[in-house]
PDB file of C-alpha atoms in Angstrom:
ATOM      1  CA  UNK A   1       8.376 -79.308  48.505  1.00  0.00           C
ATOM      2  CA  UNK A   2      10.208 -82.004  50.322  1.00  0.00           C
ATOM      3  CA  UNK A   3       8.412 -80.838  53.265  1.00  0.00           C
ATOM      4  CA  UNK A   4       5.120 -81.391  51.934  1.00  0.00           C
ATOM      5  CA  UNK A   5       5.968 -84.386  50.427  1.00  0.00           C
ATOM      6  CA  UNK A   6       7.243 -85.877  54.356  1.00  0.00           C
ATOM      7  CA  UNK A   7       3.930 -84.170  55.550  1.00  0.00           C
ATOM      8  CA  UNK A   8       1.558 -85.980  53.035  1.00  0.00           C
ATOM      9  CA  UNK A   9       3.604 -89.701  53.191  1.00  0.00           C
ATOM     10  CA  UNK A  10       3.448 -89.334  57.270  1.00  0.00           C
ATOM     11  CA  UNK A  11      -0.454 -88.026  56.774  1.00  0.00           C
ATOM     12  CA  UNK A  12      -1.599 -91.171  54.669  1.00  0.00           C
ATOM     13  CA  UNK A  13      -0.110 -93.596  56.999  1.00  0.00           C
ATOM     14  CA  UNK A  14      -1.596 -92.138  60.065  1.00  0.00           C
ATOM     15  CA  UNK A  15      -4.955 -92.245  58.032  1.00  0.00           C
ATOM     16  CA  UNK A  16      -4.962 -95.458  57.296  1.00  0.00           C
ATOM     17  CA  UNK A  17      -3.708 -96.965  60.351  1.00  0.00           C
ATOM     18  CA  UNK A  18      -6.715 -94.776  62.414  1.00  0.00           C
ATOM     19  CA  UNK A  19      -9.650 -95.713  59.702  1.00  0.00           C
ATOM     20  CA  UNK A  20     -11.250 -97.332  62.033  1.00  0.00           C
ATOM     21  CA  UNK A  21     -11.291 -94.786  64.140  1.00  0.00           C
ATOM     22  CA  UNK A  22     -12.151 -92.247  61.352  1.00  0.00           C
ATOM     23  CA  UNK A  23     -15.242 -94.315  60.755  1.00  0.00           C
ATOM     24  CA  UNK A  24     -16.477 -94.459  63.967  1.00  0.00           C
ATOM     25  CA  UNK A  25     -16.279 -91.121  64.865  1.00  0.00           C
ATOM     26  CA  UNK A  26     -17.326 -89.658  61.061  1.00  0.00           C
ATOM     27  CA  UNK A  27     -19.986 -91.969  59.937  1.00  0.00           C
ATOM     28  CA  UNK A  28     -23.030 -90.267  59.376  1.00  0.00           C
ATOM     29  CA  UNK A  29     -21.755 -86.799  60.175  1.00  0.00           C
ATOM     30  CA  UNK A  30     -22.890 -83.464  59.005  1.00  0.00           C
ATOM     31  CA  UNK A  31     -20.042 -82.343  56.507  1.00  0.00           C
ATOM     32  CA  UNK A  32     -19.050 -79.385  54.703  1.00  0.00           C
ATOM     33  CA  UNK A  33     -17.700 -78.878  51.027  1.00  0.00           C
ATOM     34  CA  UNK A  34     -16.999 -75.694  49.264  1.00  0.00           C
ATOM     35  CA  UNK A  35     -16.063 -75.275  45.929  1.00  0.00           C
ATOM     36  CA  UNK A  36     -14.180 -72.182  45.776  1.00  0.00           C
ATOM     37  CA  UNK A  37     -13.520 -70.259  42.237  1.00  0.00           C
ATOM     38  CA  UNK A  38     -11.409 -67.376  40.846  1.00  0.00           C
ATOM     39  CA  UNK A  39     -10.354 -66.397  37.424  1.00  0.00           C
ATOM     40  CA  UNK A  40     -11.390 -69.466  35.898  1.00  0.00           C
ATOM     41  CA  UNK A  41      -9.654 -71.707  38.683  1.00  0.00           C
ATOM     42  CA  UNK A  42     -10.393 -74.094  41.455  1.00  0.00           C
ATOM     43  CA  UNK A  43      -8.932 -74.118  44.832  1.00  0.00           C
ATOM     44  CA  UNK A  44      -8.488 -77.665  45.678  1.00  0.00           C
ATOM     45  CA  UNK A  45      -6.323 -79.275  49.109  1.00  0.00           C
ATOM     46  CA  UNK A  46      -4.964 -82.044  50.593  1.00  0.00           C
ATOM     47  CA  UNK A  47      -5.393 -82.650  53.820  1.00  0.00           C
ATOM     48  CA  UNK A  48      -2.518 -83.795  56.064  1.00  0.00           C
ATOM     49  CA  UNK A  49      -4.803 -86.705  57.229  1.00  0.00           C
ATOM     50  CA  UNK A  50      -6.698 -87.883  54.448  1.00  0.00           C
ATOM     51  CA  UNK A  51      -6.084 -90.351  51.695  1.00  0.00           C
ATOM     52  CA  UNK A  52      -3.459 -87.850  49.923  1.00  0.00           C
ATOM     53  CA  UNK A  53      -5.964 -86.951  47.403  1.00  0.00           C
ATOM     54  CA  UNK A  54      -6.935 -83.498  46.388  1.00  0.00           C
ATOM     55  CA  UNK A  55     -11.121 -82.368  47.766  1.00  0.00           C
ATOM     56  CA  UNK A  56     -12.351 -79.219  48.675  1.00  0.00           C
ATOM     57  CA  UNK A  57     -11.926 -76.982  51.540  1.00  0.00           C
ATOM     58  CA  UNK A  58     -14.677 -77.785  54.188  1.00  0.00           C
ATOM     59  CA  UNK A  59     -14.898 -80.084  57.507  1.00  0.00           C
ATOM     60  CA  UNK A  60     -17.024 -81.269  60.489  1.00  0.00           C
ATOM     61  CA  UNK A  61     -20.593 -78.389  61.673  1.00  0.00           C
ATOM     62  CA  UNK A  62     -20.361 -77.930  65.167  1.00  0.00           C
ATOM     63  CA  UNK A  63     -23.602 -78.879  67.038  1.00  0.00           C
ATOM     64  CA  UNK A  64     -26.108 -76.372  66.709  1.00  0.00           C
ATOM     65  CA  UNK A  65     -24.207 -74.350  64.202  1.00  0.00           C
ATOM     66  CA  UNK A  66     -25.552 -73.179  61.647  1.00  0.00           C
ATOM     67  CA  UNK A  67     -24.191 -74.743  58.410  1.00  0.00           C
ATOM     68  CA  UNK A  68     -23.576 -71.939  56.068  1.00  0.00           C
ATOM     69  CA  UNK A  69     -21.398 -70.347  59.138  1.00  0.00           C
ATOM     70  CA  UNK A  70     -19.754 -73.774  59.563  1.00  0.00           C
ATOM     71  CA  UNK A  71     -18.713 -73.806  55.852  1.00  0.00           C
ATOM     72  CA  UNK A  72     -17.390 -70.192  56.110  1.00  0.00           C
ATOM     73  CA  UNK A  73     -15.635 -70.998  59.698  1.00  0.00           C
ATOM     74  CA  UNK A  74     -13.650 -74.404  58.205  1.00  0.00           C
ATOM     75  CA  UNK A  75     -12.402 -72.591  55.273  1.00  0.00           C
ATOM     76  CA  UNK A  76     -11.319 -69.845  57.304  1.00  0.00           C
ATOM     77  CA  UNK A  77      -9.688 -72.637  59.757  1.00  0.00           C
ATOM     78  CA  UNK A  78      -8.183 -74.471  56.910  1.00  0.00           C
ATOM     79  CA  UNK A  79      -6.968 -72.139  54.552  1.00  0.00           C
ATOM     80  CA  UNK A  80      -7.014 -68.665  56.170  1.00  0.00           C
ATOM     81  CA  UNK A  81      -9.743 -67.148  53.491  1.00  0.00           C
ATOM     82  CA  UNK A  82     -12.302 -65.187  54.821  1.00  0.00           C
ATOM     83  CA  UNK A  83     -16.276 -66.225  53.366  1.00  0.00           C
ATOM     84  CA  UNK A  84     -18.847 -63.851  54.251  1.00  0.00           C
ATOM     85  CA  UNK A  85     -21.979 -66.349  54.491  1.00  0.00           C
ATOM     86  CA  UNK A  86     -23.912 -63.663  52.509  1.00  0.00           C
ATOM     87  CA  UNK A  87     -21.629 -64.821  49.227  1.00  0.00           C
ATOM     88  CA  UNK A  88     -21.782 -68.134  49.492  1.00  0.00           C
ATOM     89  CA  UNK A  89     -24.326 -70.448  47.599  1.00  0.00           C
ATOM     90  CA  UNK A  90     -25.861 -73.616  48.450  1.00  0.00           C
ATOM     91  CA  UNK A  91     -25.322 -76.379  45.662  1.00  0.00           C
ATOM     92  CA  UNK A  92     -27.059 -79.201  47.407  1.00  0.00           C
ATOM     93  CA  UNK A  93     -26.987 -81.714  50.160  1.00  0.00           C
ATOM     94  CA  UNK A  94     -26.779 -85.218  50.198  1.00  0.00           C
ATOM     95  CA  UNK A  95     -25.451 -88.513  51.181  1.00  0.00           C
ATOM     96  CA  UNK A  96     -21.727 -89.063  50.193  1.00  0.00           C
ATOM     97  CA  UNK A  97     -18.587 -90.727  50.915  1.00  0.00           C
ATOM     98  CA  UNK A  98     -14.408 -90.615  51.325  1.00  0.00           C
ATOM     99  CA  UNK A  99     -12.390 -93.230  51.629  1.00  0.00           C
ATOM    100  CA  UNK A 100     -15.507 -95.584  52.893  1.00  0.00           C
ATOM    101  CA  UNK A 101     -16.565 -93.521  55.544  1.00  0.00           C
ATOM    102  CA  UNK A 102     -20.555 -92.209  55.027  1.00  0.00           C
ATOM    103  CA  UNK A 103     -21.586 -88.852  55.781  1.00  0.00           C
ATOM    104  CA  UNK A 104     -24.067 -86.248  54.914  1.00  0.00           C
ATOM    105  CA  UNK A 105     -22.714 -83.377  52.359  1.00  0.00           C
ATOM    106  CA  UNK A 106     -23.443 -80.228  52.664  1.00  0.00           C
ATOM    107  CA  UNK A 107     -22.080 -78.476  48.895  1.00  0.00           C
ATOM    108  CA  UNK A 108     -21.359 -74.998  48.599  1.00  0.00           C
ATOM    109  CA  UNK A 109     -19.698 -72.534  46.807  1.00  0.00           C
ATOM    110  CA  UNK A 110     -17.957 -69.028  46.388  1.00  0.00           C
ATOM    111  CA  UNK A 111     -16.601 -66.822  43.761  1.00  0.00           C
ATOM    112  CA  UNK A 112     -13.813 -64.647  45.029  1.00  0.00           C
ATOM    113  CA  UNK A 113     -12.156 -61.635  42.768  1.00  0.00           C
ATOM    114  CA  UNK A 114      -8.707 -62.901  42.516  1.00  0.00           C
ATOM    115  CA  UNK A 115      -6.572 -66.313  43.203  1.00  0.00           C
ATOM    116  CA  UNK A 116      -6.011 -65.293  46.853  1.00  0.00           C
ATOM    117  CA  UNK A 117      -3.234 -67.011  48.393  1.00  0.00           C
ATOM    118  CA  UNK A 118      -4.329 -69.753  51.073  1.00  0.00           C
ATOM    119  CA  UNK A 119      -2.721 -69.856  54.109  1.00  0.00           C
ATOM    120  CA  UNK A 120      -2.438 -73.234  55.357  1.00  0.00           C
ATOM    121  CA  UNK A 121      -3.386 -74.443  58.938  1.00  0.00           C
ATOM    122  CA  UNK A 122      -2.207 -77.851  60.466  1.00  0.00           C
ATOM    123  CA  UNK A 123      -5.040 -80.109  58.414  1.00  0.00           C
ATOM    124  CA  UNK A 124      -4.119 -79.050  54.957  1.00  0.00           C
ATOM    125  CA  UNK A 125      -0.869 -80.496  53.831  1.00  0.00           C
ATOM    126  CA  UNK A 126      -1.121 -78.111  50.400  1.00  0.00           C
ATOM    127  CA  UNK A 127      -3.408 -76.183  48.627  1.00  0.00           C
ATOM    128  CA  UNK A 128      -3.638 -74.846  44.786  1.00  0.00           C
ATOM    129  CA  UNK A 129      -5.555 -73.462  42.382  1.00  0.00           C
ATOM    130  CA  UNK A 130      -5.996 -75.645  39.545  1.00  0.00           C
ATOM    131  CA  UNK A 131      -7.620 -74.198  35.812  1.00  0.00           C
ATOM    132  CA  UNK A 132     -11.123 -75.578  35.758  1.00  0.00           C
ATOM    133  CA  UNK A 133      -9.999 -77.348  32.649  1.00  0.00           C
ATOM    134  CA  UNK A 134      -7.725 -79.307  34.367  1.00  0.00           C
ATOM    135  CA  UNK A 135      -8.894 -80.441  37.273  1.00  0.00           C
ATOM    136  CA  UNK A 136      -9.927 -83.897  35.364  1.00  0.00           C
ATOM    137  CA  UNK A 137      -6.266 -84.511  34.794  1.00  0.00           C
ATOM    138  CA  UNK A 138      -5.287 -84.537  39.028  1.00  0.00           C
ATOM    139  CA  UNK A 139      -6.664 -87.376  41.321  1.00  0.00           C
ATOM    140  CA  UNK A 140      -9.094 -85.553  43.271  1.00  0.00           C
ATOM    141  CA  UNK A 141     -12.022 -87.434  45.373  1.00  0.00           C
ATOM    142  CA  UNK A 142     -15.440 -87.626  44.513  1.00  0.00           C
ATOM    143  CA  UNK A 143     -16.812 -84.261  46.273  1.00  0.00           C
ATOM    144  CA  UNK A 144     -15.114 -82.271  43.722  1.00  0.00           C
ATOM    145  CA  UNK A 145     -16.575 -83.596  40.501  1.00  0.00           C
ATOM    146  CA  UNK A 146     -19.971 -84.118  42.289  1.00  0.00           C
ATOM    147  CA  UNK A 147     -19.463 -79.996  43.578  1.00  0.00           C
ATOM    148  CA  UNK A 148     -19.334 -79.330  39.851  1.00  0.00           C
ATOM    149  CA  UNK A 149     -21.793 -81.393  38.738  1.00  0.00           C
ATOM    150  CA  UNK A 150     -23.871 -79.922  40.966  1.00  0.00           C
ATOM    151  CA  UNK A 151     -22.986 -75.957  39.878  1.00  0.00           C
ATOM    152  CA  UNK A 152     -23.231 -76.795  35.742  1.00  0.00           C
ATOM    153  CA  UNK A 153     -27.183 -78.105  36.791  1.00  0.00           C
TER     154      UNK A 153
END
């Protein structure tokens, strides 16, 4: 836990410090988010360079990638789960933004059979699943309550 904890402090600081950076290269990207459920649950991360709040699985589409298999690959990357783009389901796209920095979201999401654990790469600092009645009660950005708004419509 300590671990984490050293990982997220020395993540946020090196976020901050590049945000200008961030925004130049991220502004107006094409961005992936997938909301991923199981039994009732959520599977929410923190990255290790991000803003130390808790957001969906999902990252940068490759040029000329297709976007479904860029969704499936960053999840993969990120947390080690395997999507088959078959089973996942557009939610919606549209403009949004983290920590100031615009980009174009691309919303998705899967249903797996079971809480699978995530295996975590270098950009996620921690990972859990969180009961879908709970996830008003952690500080989470604004892609996760827009992913769910967009999967109760």
């Amino acid at each position: 836990m300590l671990t984490i904890r050293i990982k997220l402090i020395a993540g946020r600081i090196a976020f901050w410090l590049g945000w200008p950076l961030w925004l130049l290269l991220l502004r107006g990207s094409e961005r992936t988010r997938v909301l991923i459920l199981a039994d009732d649950r959520v599977l929410l991360v923190r990255g290790t360079l991000s803003a130390g709040e808790w957001g969906l699985p999902g990252g940068g589409i490759h040029p000329g990638e297709v976007v479904v298999m860029g969704a499936c690959r960053e999840v993969y990357e990120e947390i080690g789960i395997v999507l088959l783009p078959e089973t996942v389901r557009e939610l919606g796209v549209e403009s949004a933004r983290n920590s100031g920095i615009p980009y174009r979201a691309h919303y998705y999401t899967a249903t797996l059979e079971d809480c699978r654990a995530a295996m975590l790469g270098f950009e996620i600092a921690e990972a859990r699943w969180i009961p879908l009645a709970e996830v008003a009660t952690v500080r989470h950005d604004a892609a996760v309550g827009r992913a769910l708004e967009l999967l109760s419509a």
